Amino acid sequence: MTTNPFPARMHEVTDENRDIVDRVLDYSRQRLLMADAPLDKPQTPAELTRLAGTTITENGIGGAKALSIFEHILAPACITTDDPRYLSFIPSAPSKAAAAFDVVVSASALYGGSWLEGAGAVHAENEVLRWLAAEFGLPAGAGGVFVQGGTLGNLSALVAARETARATRTAAGRPAPDRWRVVCSAEAHSSIASAARVMDIEIVAVPVDSDGVLRGPAVEEALDVHGDSVFAVVATAGTTNFGIVDDLAGIADAASRHDVWFHVDGAYGLSAMLSPLARPRFAGVERADSLVVDPHKWLFAPFDACALLYRDPELGRRAHTQHADYLDTLTETGDWSPSDFAAHLTRRPRGLPLWFSLASYGAQVYRDAITNALDLAQQIARIIDGRREFTLVREPQLSVVVFERVGWEKADYNAWSTRLLDDQVAFVTPSAHHGRTNARFAILNPRTTLDDLTMILDTMTA
Ligand SMILES: *Cc1c(COP(=O)(O)O)cnc(C)c1O
C-alpha cells in the first residue's frame, strides 16, 4: 500500500475530521429539532466584518471556531424563512423529514445529472415527478427534472418551446419569424421577462381583467395580432403578488387553436391543486405542454427545488441535451438523464428531500397542510374585511392576502415593517398595487396561526 505523499488533511478520517463531522451534525440535529428558532435579521457588512473578523487564513481557524462564528454571528444575521410569522414574499416551510434528508443528500456525494451515475436517486425523483404529473392530470408519458428554481424552470420550458417551434417551421419549409414572441399576462412573474431577456425574445403582455385574471379571449386577440411569431403562451397558476389563477382552460383553448405551446407557471400556486378546496381553479392545467411548481415554496421542501414537467419530455431533451466528446457515453444511450431536460449539467438530486418526506408521511398530510393555509387566508380576509381600519385589495383565491391600512402612506408601511422585524415580532414587507402601497400576508407555513395574523393586524392600529 502506498500512502499519498500529500497530507490529506481534508479528506481522511482523522481525529480532526471526526470532530468536525460530529460538531456539524450535532449543530444540524439541534437546529432541526429546535422548537422556536429566533426570527433573526440582517446586519450591515461592516458590522459582520467587525464581529466575524477574517475567517479565511492560510492554515485555517479550525472547524470548532468556524462553526462557532456561523452559529453565533452569521446564522443570526439570516432571517429564518420558516418562521411562522415570516409572511413576506413567498415563505419556505420545509418539513422535518425533507430538511433532515437534505443533510443525507450532501453527505452521500450523490450526482443527479445522469442515470449512469445516479440511477437510484433519479428513480426516486422521477417517482415524485410522475406523482405530481398525475395530480395535475398530465398524461403518463409526462416527465421532467428538478431544477434550481422557477426562474430556471420557466426559462428551460420556454427554450424547449422555441426549439420545438423552430423545428416545426423548418420541417414545414416556413421561415422563422424576425422576432420570436411569448404571450403572457401583464401580471406574470418577473422571471418570464428575465427569460425573454436571456433568450432575446419579445414579451406580449396581455392586460388582465379587473379581477386580475388573464382569460382566453384576451390571449386569442394577442395571438391574432402577433400571428406566427408567437411560440408560447404562459399562464400563471397563482400570481406571486396576489395568488390569482389565470383562466387555464380558456387560455389552453386559445393556444391550441393557434397551435402554440402552452406553459403554466405554477411556481407558487400550483401546489394548491393538491387540496380539494382549490383543485377546481386549476381546470385546464392538464392541457399544459410544460409547467413548473416549486417544492421549496408550497410543497414543504428546502431550498432550492423547482419541478419542471413536460407533456412530451422528448421535446425538452431535444432542446437541452449537451453534446461533447466526454459526454457521449451518457448521451448516446437511451437512459433518462436529468441533465438533458433543462439548461444545466451538473446537479444535485434536489428532488430527494421531497421524495423522502412524501414517502415518510404520505400525500394526505400535504393536502391537509395546504387546505389549512387556504382556510387561514379566508379567515383573515374576513377579519380584515370586517374592520374599518383596513380594506381588502382583492378577494384572495389561494393563500396570499393583500390589504391596505386606511390612511397609511408608503412611509408608514415601511416604518411599521421595519419595527416588526426590529422587535422580532414578524417579517412582513410592504407590497404595492397600481402605485398604492399595501401590506401582504403570504401564508403557507402550517405553523402559522390565526392568532399570529390578528396580532400582526393589531400592530397596525395600536
Ligand atoms: C417564485 C415564482 C417564480 C420564480 O421562482 P424561483 O424559484 O424564485 O426562481 C416564478 N413564477 C412565480 C409565479 C413565482 O411565484
mmCIF file with all atom_site columns, N, CA, C and O in Angstrom, residues 97-146:
data_model
loop_
_atom_site.group_PDB
_atom_site.id
_atom_site.type_symbol
_atom_site.label_atom_id
_atom_site.label_alt_id
_atom_site.label_comp_id
_atom_site.label_asym_id
_atom_site.label_entity_id
_atom_site.label_seq_id
_atom_site.pdbx_PDB_ins_code
_atom_site.Cartn_x
_atom_site.Cartn_y
_atom_site.Cartn_z
_atom_site.occupancy
_atom_site.B_iso_or_equiv
_atom_site.pdbx_formal_charge
_atom_site.auth_seq_id
_atom_site.auth_comp_id
_atom_site.auth_asym_id
_atom_site.auth_atom_id
_atom_site.pdbx_PDB_model_num
ATOM 1   N N  . ALA A 1 97  ? -38.792 15.986 7.856   1.00 0.00 ? 97  ALA A N  1
ATOM 2   C CA . ALA A 1 97  ? -38.198 14.889 7.081   1.00 0.00 ? 97  ALA A CA 1
ATOM 3   C C  . ALA A 1 97  ? -37.429 15.426 5.882   1.00 0.00 ? 97  ALA A C  1
ATOM 4   O O  . ALA A 1 97  ? -36.320 14.967 5.572   1.00 0.00 ? 97  ALA A O  1
ATOM 5   N N  . ALA A 1 98  ? -38.020 16.397 5.193   1.00 0.00 ? 98  ALA A N  1
ATOM 6   C CA . ALA A 1 98  ? -37.364 16.933 3.996   1.00 0.00 ? 98  ALA A CA 1
ATOM 7   C C  . ALA A 1 98  ? -36.076 17.657 4.366   1.00 0.00 ? 98  ALA A C  1
ATOM 8   O O  . ALA A 1 98  ? -35.031 17.458 3.735   1.00 0.00 ? 98  ALA A O  1
ATOM 9   N N  . ALA A 1 99  ? -36.137 18.481 5.417   1.00 0.00 ? 99  ALA A N  1
ATOM 10  C CA . ALA A 1 99  ? -34.943 19.233 5.812   1.00 0.00 ? 99  ALA A CA 1
ATOM 11  C C  . ALA A 1 99  ? -33.841 18.292 6.287   1.00 0.00 ? 99  ALA A C  1
ATOM 12  O O  . ALA A 1 99  ? -32.666 18.465 5.943   1.00 0.00 ? 99  ALA A O  1
ATOM 13  N N  . ALA A 1 100 ? -34.225 17.278 7.060   1.00 0.00 ? 100 ALA A N  1
ATOM 14  C CA . ALA A 1 100 ? -33.218 16.337 7.563   1.00 0.00 ? 100 ALA A CA 1
ATOM 15  C C  . ALA A 1 100 ? -32.588 15.566 6.419   1.00 0.00 ? 100 ALA A C  1
ATOM 16  O O  . ALA A 1 100 ? -31.373 15.332 6.376   1.00 0.00 ? 100 ALA A O  1
ATOM 17  N N  . PHE A 1 101 ? -33.417 15.210 5.438   1.00 0.00 ? 101 PHE A N  1
ATOM 18  C CA . PHE A 1 101 ? -32.874 14.384 4.356   1.00 0.00 ? 101 PHE A CA 1
ATOM 19  C C  . PHE A 1 101 ? -31.940 15.171 3.445   1.00 0.00 ? 101 PHE A C  1
ATOM 20  O O  . PHE A 1 101 ? -31.088 14.589 2.767   1.00 0.00 ? 101 PHE A O  1
ATOM 21  N N  . ASP A 1 102 ? -32.086 16.495 3.451   1.00 0.00 ? 102 ASP A N  1
ATOM 22  C CA . ASP A 1 102 ? -31.160 17.319 2.681   1.00 0.00 ? 102 ASP A CA 1
ATOM 23  C C  . ASP A 1 102 ? -29.722 17.098 3.168   1.00 0.00 ? 102 ASP A C  1
ATOM 24  O O  . ASP A 1 102 ? -28.779 17.185 2.396   1.00 0.00 ? 102 ASP A O  1
ATOM 25  N N  . VAL A 1 103 ? -29.580 16.827 4.452   1.00 0.00 ? 103 VAL A N  1
ATOM 26  C CA . VAL A 1 103 ? -28.258 16.529 5.003   1.00 0.00 ? 103 VAL A CA 1
ATOM 27  C C  . VAL A 1 103 ? -27.716 15.237 4.379   1.00 0.00 ? 103 VAL A C  1
ATOM 28  O O  . VAL A 1 103 ? -26.544 15.136 4.030   1.00 0.00 ? 103 VAL A O  1
ATOM 29  N N  . VAL A 1 104 ? -28.605 14.265 4.208   1.00 0.00 ? 104 VAL A N  1
ATOM 30  C CA . VAL A 1 104 ? -28.202 12.979 3.624   1.00 0.00 ? 104 VAL A CA 1
ATOM 31  C C  . VAL A 1 104 ? -27.749 13.170 2.174   1.00 0.00 ? 104 VAL A C  1
ATOM 32  O O  . VAL A 1 104 ? -26.758 12.579 1.730   1.00 0.00 ? 104 VAL A O  1
ATOM 33  N N  . VAL A 1 105 ? -28.474 14.018 1.451   1.00 0.00 ? 105 VAL A N  1
ATOM 34  C CA . VAL A 1 105 ? -28.111 14.256 0.048   1.00 0.00 ? 105 VAL A CA 1
ATOM 35  C C  . VAL A 1 105 ? -26.682 14.794 -0.029  1.00 0.00 ? 105 VAL A C  1
ATOM 36  O O  . VAL A 1 105 ? -25.878 14.354 -0.852  1.00 0.00 ? 105 VAL A O  1
ATOM 37  N N  . SER A 1 106 ? -26.341 15.705 0.865   1.00 0.00 ? 106 SER A N  1
ATOM 38  C CA . SER A 1 106 ? -24.981 16.255 0.867   1.00 0.00 ? 106 SER A CA 1
ATOM 39  C C  . SER A 1 106 ? -23.959 15.237 1.355   1.00 0.00 ? 106 SER A C  1
ATOM 40  O O  . SER A 1 106 ? -22.859 15.153 0.832   1.00 0.00 ? 106 SER A O  1
ATOM 41  N N  . ALA A 1 107 ? -24.345 14.460 2.372   1.00 0.00 ? 107 ALA A N  1
ATOM 42  C CA . ALA A 1 107 ? -23.390 13.524 2.970   1.00 0.00 ? 107 ALA A CA 1
ATOM 43  C C  . ALA A 1 107 ? -23.016 12.407 2.002   1.00 0.00 ? 107 ALA A C  1
ATOM 44  O O  . ALA A 1 107 ? -21.963 11.782 2.143   1.00 0.00 ? 107 ALA A O  1
ATOM 45  N N  . SER A 1 108 ? -23.881 12.151 1.023   1.00 0.00 ? 108 SER A N  1
ATOM 46  C CA . SER A 1 108 ? -23.701 10.963 0.200   1.00 0.00 ? 108 SER A CA 1
ATOM 47  C C  . SER A 1 108 ? -23.018 11.223 -1.139  1.00 0.00 ? 108 SER A C  1
ATOM 48  O O  . SER A 1 108 ? -22.868 10.300 -1.932  1.00 0.00 ? 108 SER A O  1
ATOM 49  N N  . ALA A 1 109 ? -22.611 12.463 -1.399  1.00 0.00 ? 109 ALA A N  1
ATOM 50  C CA . ALA A 1 109 ? -21.929 12.791 -2.659  1.00 0.00 ? 109 ALA A CA 1
ATOM 51  C C  . ALA A 1 109 ? -22.697 12.244 -3.861  1.00 0.00 ? 109 ALA A C  1
ATOM 52  O O  . ALA A 1 109 ? -22.121 11.660 -4.775  1.00 0.00 ? 109 ALA A O  1
ATOM 53  N N  . LEU A 1 110 ? -24.015 12.431 -3.835  1.00 0.00 ? 110 LEU A N  1
ATOM 54  C CA . LEU A 1 110 ? -24.846 11.935 -4.929  1.00 0.00 ? 110 LEU A CA 1
ATOM 55  C C  . LEU A 1 110 ? -24.741 12.874 -6.123  1.00 0.00 ? 110 LEU A C  1
ATOM 56  O O  . LEU A 1 110 ? -24.723 14.089 -5.964  1.00 0.00 ? 110 LEU A O  1
ATOM 57  N N  . TYR A 1 111 ? -24.692 12.297 -7.305  1.00 0.00 ? 111 TYR A N  1
ATOM 58  C CA . TYR A 1 111 ? -24.736 13.096 -8.521  1.00 0.00 ? 111 TYR A CA 1
ATOM 59  C C  . TYR A 1 111 ? -26.056 12.823 -9.223  1.00 0.00 ? 111 TYR A C  1
ATOM 60  O O  . TYR A 1 111 ? -26.383 11.666 -9.511  1.00 0.00 ? 111 TYR A O  1
ATOM 61  N N  . GLY A 1 112 ? -26.803 13.872 -9.489  1.00 0.00 ? 112 GLY A N  1
ATOM 62  C CA . GLY A 1 112 ? -28.142 13.689 -10.036 1.00 0.00 ? 112 GLY A CA 1
ATOM 63  C C  . GLY A 1 112 ? -28.265 14.042 -11.502 1.00 0.00 ? 112 GLY A C  1
ATOM 64  O O  . GLY A 1 112 ? -29.376 14.216 -11.995 1.00 0.00 ? 112 GLY A O  1
ATOM 65  N N  . GLY A 1 113 ? -27.153 14.150 -12.212 1.00 0.00 ? 113 GLY A N  1
ATOM 66  C CA . GLY A 1 113 ? -27.240 14.575 -13.610 1.00 0.00 ? 113 GLY A CA 1
ATOM 67  C C  . GLY A 1 113 ? -27.513 13.446 -14.582 1.00 0.00 ? 113 GLY A C  1
ATOM 68  O O  . GLY A 1 113 ? -28.175 13.647 -15.598 1.00 0.00 ? 113 GLY A O  1
ATOM 69  N N  . SER A 1 114 ? -26.989 12.269 -14.291 1.00 0.00 ? 114 SER A N  1
ATOM 70  C CA . SER A 1 114 ? -27.121 11.171 -15.264 1.00 0.00 ? 114 SER A CA 1
ATOM 71  C C  . SER A 1 114 ? -27.635 9.905  -14.595 1.00 0.00 ? 114 SER A C  1
ATOM 72  O O  . SER A 1 114 ? -27.417 9.672  -13.406 1.00 0.00 ? 114 SER A O  1
ATOM 73  N N  . TRP A 1 115 ? -28.295 9.092  -15.398 1.00 0.00 ? 115 TRP A N  1
ATOM 74  C CA . TRP A 1 115 ? -28.766 7.801  -14.910 1.00 0.00 ? 115 TRP A CA 1
ATOM 75  C C  . TRP A 1 115 ? -27.570 6.928  -14.535 1.00 0.00 ? 115 TRP A C  1
ATOM 76  O O  . TRP A 1 115 ? -27.561 6.255  -13.498 1.00 0.00 ? 115 TRP A O  1
ATOM 77  N N  . LEU A 1 116 ? -26.528 6.969  -15.363 1.00 0.00 ? 116 LEU A N  1
ATOM 78  C CA . LEU A 1 116 ? -25.335 6.151  -15.123 1.00 0.00 ? 116 LEU A CA 1
ATOM 79  C C  . LEU A 1 116 ? -24.796 6.373  -13.712 1.00 0.00 ? 116 LEU A C  1
ATOM 80  O O  . LEU A 1 116 ? -24.492 5.431  -12.992 1.00 0.00 ? 116 LEU A O  1
ATOM 81  N N  . GLU A 1 117 ? -24.714 7.622  -13.307 1.00 0.00 ? 117 GLU A N  1
ATOM 82  C CA . GLU A 1 117 ? -24.113 7.913  -12.007 1.00 0.00 ? 117 GLU A CA 1
ATOM 83  C C  . GLU A 1 117 ? -25.121 7.905  -10.855 1.00 0.00 ? 117 GLU A C  1
ATOM 84  O O  . GLU A 1 117 ? -24.768 7.580  -9.731  1.00 0.00 ? 117 GLU A O  1
ATOM 85  N N  . GLY A 1 118 ? -26.362 8.289  -11.148 1.00 0.00 ? 118 GLY A N  1
ATOM 86  C CA . GLY A 1 118 ? -27.288 8.497  -10.024 1.00 0.00 ? 118 GLY A CA 1
ATOM 87  C C  . GLY A 1 118 ? -28.594 7.742  -10.137 1.00 0.00 ? 118 GLY A C  1
ATOM 88  O O  . GLY A 1 118 ? -29.622 8.202  -9.618  1.00 0.00 ? 118 GLY A O  1
ATOM 89  N N  . ALA A 1 119 ? -28.572 6.555  -10.764 1.00 0.00 ? 119 ALA A N  1
ATOM 90  C CA . ALA A 1 119 ? -29.830 5.851  -11.082 1.00 0.00 ? 119 ALA A CA 1
ATOM 91  C C  . ALA A 1 119 ? -30.811 5.803  -9.907  1.00 0.00 ? 119 ALA A C  1
ATOM 92  O O  . ALA A 1 119 ? -31.996 6.103  -10.071 1.00 0.00 ? 119 ALA A O  1
ATOM 93  N N  . GLY A 1 120 ? -30.328 5.429  -8.747  1.00 0.00 ? 120 GLY A N  1
ATOM 94  C CA . GLY A 1 120 ? -31.245 5.269  -7.607  1.00 0.00 ? 120 GLY A CA 1
ATOM 95  C C  . GLY A 1 120 ? -31.900 6.580  -7.216  1.00 0.00 ? 120 GLY A C  1
ATOM 96  O O  . GLY A 1 120 ? -33.113 6.657  -6.968  1.00 0.00 ? 120 GLY A O  1
ATOM 97  N N  . ALA A 1 121 ? -31.093 7.636  -7.188  1.00 0.00 ? 121 ALA A N  1
ATOM 98  C CA . ALA A 1 121 ? -31.619 8.953  -6.824  1.00 0.00 ? 121 ALA A CA 1
ATOM 99  C C  . ALA A 1 121 ? -32.588 9.444  -7.896  1.00 0.00 ? 121 ALA A C  1
ATOM 100 O O  . ALA A 1 121 ? -33.665 9.973  -7.594  1.00 0.00 ? 121 ALA A O  1
ATOM 101 N N  . VAL A 1 122 ? -32.215 9.252  -9.158  1.00 0.00 ? 122 VAL A N  1
ATOM 102 C CA . VAL A 1 122 ? -33.050 9.726  -10.260 1.00 0.00 ? 122 VAL A CA 1
ATOM 103 C C  . VAL A 1 122 ? -34.371 8.952  -10.295 1.00 0.00 ? 122 VAL A C  1
ATOM 104 O O  . VAL A 1 122 ? -35.439 9.516  -10.560 1.00 0.00 ? 122 VAL A O  1
ATOM 105 N N  . HIS A 1 123 ? -34.304 7.665  -9.981  1.00 0.00 ? 123 HIS A N  1
ATOM 106 C CA . HIS A 1 123 ? -35.517 6.849  -9.932  1.00 0.00 ? 123 HIS A CA 1
ATOM 107 C C  . HIS A 1 123 ? -36.525 7.431  -8.927  1.00 0.00 ? 123 HIS A C  1
ATOM 108 O O  . HIS A 1 123 ? -37.717 7.567  -9.224  1.00 0.00 ? 123 HIS A O  1
ATOM 109 N N  . ALA A 1 124 ? -36.018 7.779  -7.742  1.00 0.00 ? 124 ALA A N  1
ATOM 110 C CA . ALA A 1 124 ? -36.900 8.325  -6.707  1.00 0.00 ? 124 ALA A CA 1
ATOM 111 C C  . ALA A 1 124 ? -37.429 9.710  -7.114  1.00 0.00 ? 124 ALA A C  1
ATOM 112 O O  . ALA A 1 124 ? -38.613 10.017 -6.928  1.00 0.00 ? 124 ALA A O  1
ATOM 113 N N  . GLU A 1 125 ? -36.559 10.555 -7.670  1.00 0.00 ? 125 GLU A N  1
ATOM 114 C CA . GLU A 1 125 ? -37.014 11.872 -8.143  1.00 0.00 ? 125 GLU A CA 1
ATOM 115 C C  . GLU A 1 125 ? -38.110 11.699 -9.201  1.00 0.00 ? 125 GLU A C  1
ATOM 116 O O  . GLU A 1 125 ? -39.106 12.416 -9.200  1.00 0.00 ? 125 GLU A O  1
ATOM 117 N N  . ASN A 1 126 ? -37.903 10.729 -10.092 1.00 0.00 ? 126 ASN A N  1
ATOM 118 C CA . ASN A 1 126 ? -38.887 10.526 -11.161 1.00 0.00 ? 126 ASN A CA 1
ATOM 119 C C  . ASN A 1 126 ? -40.228 10.046 -10.619 1.00 0.00 ? 126 ASN A C  1
ATOM 120 O O  . ASN A 1 126 ? -41.274 10.361 -11.185 1.00 0.00 ? 126 ASN A O  1
ATOM 121 N N  . GLU A 1 127 ? -40.174 9.281  -9.533  1.00 0.00 ? 127 GLU A N  1
ATOM 122 C CA . GLU A 1 127 ? -41.449 8.855  -8.957  1.00 0.00 ? 127 GLU A CA 1
ATOM 123 C C  . GLU A 1 127 ? -42.226 10.069 -8.447  1.00 0.00 ? 127 GLU A C  1
ATOM 124 O O  . GLU A 1 127 ? -43.448 10.164 -8.620  1.00 0.00 ? 127 GLU A O  1
ATOM 125 N N  . VAL A 1 128 ? -41.508 11.020 -7.848  1.00 0.00 ? 128 VAL A N  1
ATOM 126 C CA . VAL A 1 128 ? -42.171 12.247 -7.388  1.00 0.00 ? 128 VAL A CA 1
ATOM 127 C C  . VAL A 1 128 ? -42.722 13.028 -8.577  1.00 0.00 ? 128 VAL A C  1
ATOM 128 O O  . VAL A 1 128 ? -43.857 13.512 -8.554  1.00 0.00 ? 128 VAL A O  1
ATOM 129 N N  . LEU A 1 129 ? -41.914 13.142 -9.628  1.00 0.00 ? 129 LEU A N  1
ATOM 130 C CA . LEU A 1 129 ? -42.364 13.901 -10.804 1.00 0.00 ? 129 LEU A CA 1
ATOM 131 C C  . LEU A 1 129 ? -43.598 13.255 -11.432 1.00 0.00 ? 129 LEU A C  1
ATOM 132 O O  . LEU A 1 129 ? -44.531 13.943 -11.839 1.00 0.00 ? 129 LEU A O  1
ATOM 133 N N  . ARG A 1 130 ? -43.610 11.917 -11.484 1.00 0.00 ? 130 ARG A N  1
ATOM 134 C CA . ARG A 1 130 ? -44.789 11.224 -12.038 1.00 0.00 ? 130 ARG A CA 1
ATOM 135 C C  . ARG A 1 130 ? -46.008 11.427 -11.158 1.00 0.00 ? 130 ARG A C  1
ATOM 136 O O  . ARG A 1 130 ? -47.126 11.588 -11.642 1.00 0.00 ? 130 ARG A O  1
ATOM 137 N N  . TRP A 1 131 ? -45.774 11.426 -9.854  1.00 0.00 ? 131 TRP A N  1
ATOM 138 C CA . TRP A 1 131 ? -46.879 11.653 -8.918  1.00 0.00 ? 131 TRP A CA 1
ATOM 139 C C  . TRP A 1 131 ? -47.455 13.058 -9.112  1.00 0.00 ? 131 TRP A C  1
ATOM 140 O O  . TRP A 1 131 ? -48.673 13.239 -9.185  1.00 0.00 ? 131 TRP A O  1
ATOM 141 N N  . LEU A 1 132 ? -46.571 14.048 -9.220  1.00 0.00 ? 132 LEU A N  1
ATOM 142 C CA . LEU A 1 132 ? -47.037 15.421 -9.447  1.00 0.00 ? 132 LEU A CA 1
ATOM 143 C C  . LEU A 1 132 ? -47.777 15.513 -10.781 1.00 0.00 ? 132 LEU A C  1
ATOM 144 O O  . LEU A 1 132 ? -48.854 16.103 -10.869 1.00 0.00 ? 132 LEU A O  1
ATOM 145 N N  . ALA A 1 133 ? -47.207 14.904 -11.820 1.00 0.00 ? 133 ALA A N  1
ATOM 146 C CA . ALA A 1 133 ? -47.824 14.961 -13.150 1.00 0.00 ? 133 ALA A CA 1
ATOM 147 C C  . ALA A 1 133 ? -49.235 14.389 -13.093 1.00 0.00 ? 133 ALA A C  1
ATOM 148 O O  . ALA A 1 133 ? -50.173 14.939 -13.675 1.00 0.00 ? 133 ALA A O  1
ATOM 149 N N  . ALA A 1 134 ? -49.406 13.290 -12.364 1.00 0.00 ? 134 ALA A N  1
ATOM 150 C CA . ALA A 1 134 ? -50.725 12.668 -12.252 1.00 0.00 ? 134 ALA A CA 1
ATOM 151 C C  . ALA A 1 134 ? -51.683 13.587 -11.490 1.00 0.00 ? 134 ALA A C  1
ATOM 152 O O  . ALA A 1 134 ? -52.844 13.727 -11.860 1.00 0.00 ? 134 ALA A O  1
ATOM 153 N N  . GLU A 1 135 ? -51.192 14.241 -10.430 1.00 0.00 ? 135 GLU A N  1
ATOM 154 C CA . GLU A 1 135 ? -52.027 15.196 -9.694  1.00 0.00 ? 135 GLU A CA 1
ATOM 155 C C  . GLU A 1 135 ? -52.538 16.297 -10.615 1.00 0.00 ? 135 GLU A C  1
ATOM 156 O O  . GLU A 1 135 ? -53.654 16.777 -10.470 1.00 0.00 ? 135 GLU A O  1
ATOM 157 N N  . PHE A 1 136 ? -51.679 16.725 -11.538 1.00 0.00 ? 136 PHE A N  1
ATOM 158 C CA . PHE A 1 136 ? -52.045 17.837 -12.416 1.00 0.00 ? 136 PHE A CA 1
ATOM 159 C C  . PHE A 1 136 ? -52.793 17.352 -13.654 1.00 0.00 ? 136 PHE A C  1
ATOM 160 O O  . PHE A 1 136 ? -53.149 18.145 -14.519 1.00 0.00 ? 136 PHE A O  1
ATOM 161 N N  . GLY A 1 137 ? -52.976 16.030 -13.773 1.00 0.00 ? 137 GLY A N  1
ATOM 162 C CA . GLY A 1 137 ? -53.736 15.491 -14.891 1.00 0.00 ? 137 GLY A CA 1
ATOM 163 C C  . GLY A 1 137 ? -52.955 15.360 -16.187 1.00 0.00 ? 137 GLY A C  1
ATOM 164 O O  . GLY A 1 137 ? -53.549 15.189 -17.255 1.00 0.00 ? 137 GLY A O  1
ATOM 165 N N  . LEU A 1 138 ? -51.630 15.427 -16.106 1.00 0.00 ? 138 LEU A N  1
ATOM 166 C CA . LEU A 1 138 ? -50.824 15.233 -17.316 1.00 0.00 ? 138 LEU A CA 1
ATOM 167 C C  . LEU A 1 138 ? -50.806 13.753 -17.678 1.00 0.00 ? 138 LEU A C  1
ATOM 168 O O  . LEU A 1 138 ? -51.000 12.896 -16.812 1.00 0.00 ? 138 LEU A O  1
ATOM 169 N N  . PRO A 1 139 ? -50.576 13.427 -18.945 1.00 0.00 ? 139 PRO A N  1
ATOM 170 C CA . PRO A 1 139 ? -50.582 12.021 -19.347 1.00 0.00 ? 139 PRO A CA 1
ATOM 171 C C  . PRO A 1 139 ? -49.397 11.247 -18.755 1.00 0.00 ? 139 PRO A C  1
ATOM 172 O O  . PRO A 1 139 ? -48.431 11.844 -18.280 1.00 0.00 ? 139 PRO A O  1
ATOM 173 N N  . ALA A 1 140 ? -49.496 9.933  -18.800 1.00 0.00 ? 140 ALA A N  1
ATOM 174 C CA . ALA A 1 140 ? -48.494 9.065  -18.167 1.00 0.00 ? 140 ALA A CA 1
ATOM 175 C C  . ALA A 1 140 ? -47.083 9.296  -18.709 1.00 0.00 ? 140 ALA A C  1
ATOM 176 O O  . ALA A 1 140 ? -46.105 9.095  -17.998 1.00 0.00 ? 140 ALA A O  1
ATOM 177 N N  . GLY A 1 141 ? -46.962 9.731  -19.937 1.00 0.00 ? 141 GLY A N  1
ATOM 178 C CA . GLY A 1 141 ? -45.630 9.922  -20.525 1.00 0.00 ? 141 GLY A CA 1
ATOM 179 C C  . GLY A 1 141 ? -44.939 11.200 -20.084 1.00 0.00 ? 141 GLY A C  1
ATOM 180 O O  . GLY A 1 141 ? -43.778 11.435 -20.423 1.00 0.00 ? 141 GLY A O  1
ATOM 181 N N  . ALA A 1 142 ? -45.634 12.034 -19.310 1.00 0.00 ? 142 ALA A N  1
ATOM 182 C CA . ALA A 1 142 ? -45.036 13.311 -18.900 1.00 0.00 ? 142 ALA A CA 1
ATOM 183 C C  . ALA A 1 142 ? -43.829 13.065 -18.005 1.00 0.00 ? 142 ALA A C  1
ATOM 184 O O  . ALA A 1 142 ? -43.746 12.055 -17.304 1.00 0.00 ? 142 ALA A O  1
ATOM 185 N N  . GLY A 1 143 ? -42.888 13.994 -18.030 1.00 0.00 ? 143 GLY A N  1
ATOM 186 C CA . GLY A 1 143 ? -41.708 13.857 -17.180 1.00 0.00 ? 143 GLY A CA 1
ATOM 187 C C  . GLY A 1 143 ? -40.879 15.119 -17.257 1.00 0.00 ? 143 GLY A C  1
ATOM 188 O O  . GLY A 1 143 ? -41.192 16.036 -18.023 1.00 0.00 ? 143 GLY A O  1
ATOM 189 N N  . GLY A 1 144 ? -39.839 15.157 -16.458 1.00 0.00 ? 144 GLY A N  1
ATOM 190 C CA . GLY A 1 144 ? -39.001 16.348 -16.452 1.00 0.00 ? 144 GLY A CA 1
ATOM 191 C C  . GLY A 1 144 ? -37.891 16.216 -15.444 1.00 0.00 ? 144 GLY A C  1
ATOM 192 O O  . GLY A 1 144 ? -37.304 15.145 -15.286 1.00 0.00 ? 144 GLY A O  1
ATOM 193 N N  . VAL A 1 145 ? -37.664 17.288 -14.709 1.00 0.00 ? 145 VAL A N  1
ATOM 194 C CA . VAL A 1 145 ? -36.481 17.333 -13.860 1.00 0.00 ? 145 VAL A CA 1
ATOM 195 C C  . VAL A 1 145 ? -36.688 18.393 -12.770 1.00 0.00 ? 145 VAL A C  1
ATOM 196 O O  . VAL A 1 145 ? -37.419 19.356 -12.964 1.00 0.00 ? 145 VAL A O  1
ATOM 197 N N  . PHE A 1 146 ? -36.044 18.182 -11.645 1.00 0.00 ? 146 PHE A N  1
ATOM 198 C CA . PHE A 1 146 ? -35.997 19.211 -10.614 1.00 0.00 ? 146 PHE A CA 1
ATOM 199 C C  . PHE A 1 146 ? -34.835 20.152 -10.914 1.00 0.00 ? 146 PHE A C  1
ATOM 200 O O  . PHE A 1 146 ? -33.684 19.712 -10.964 1.00 0.00 ? 146 PHE A O  1
#
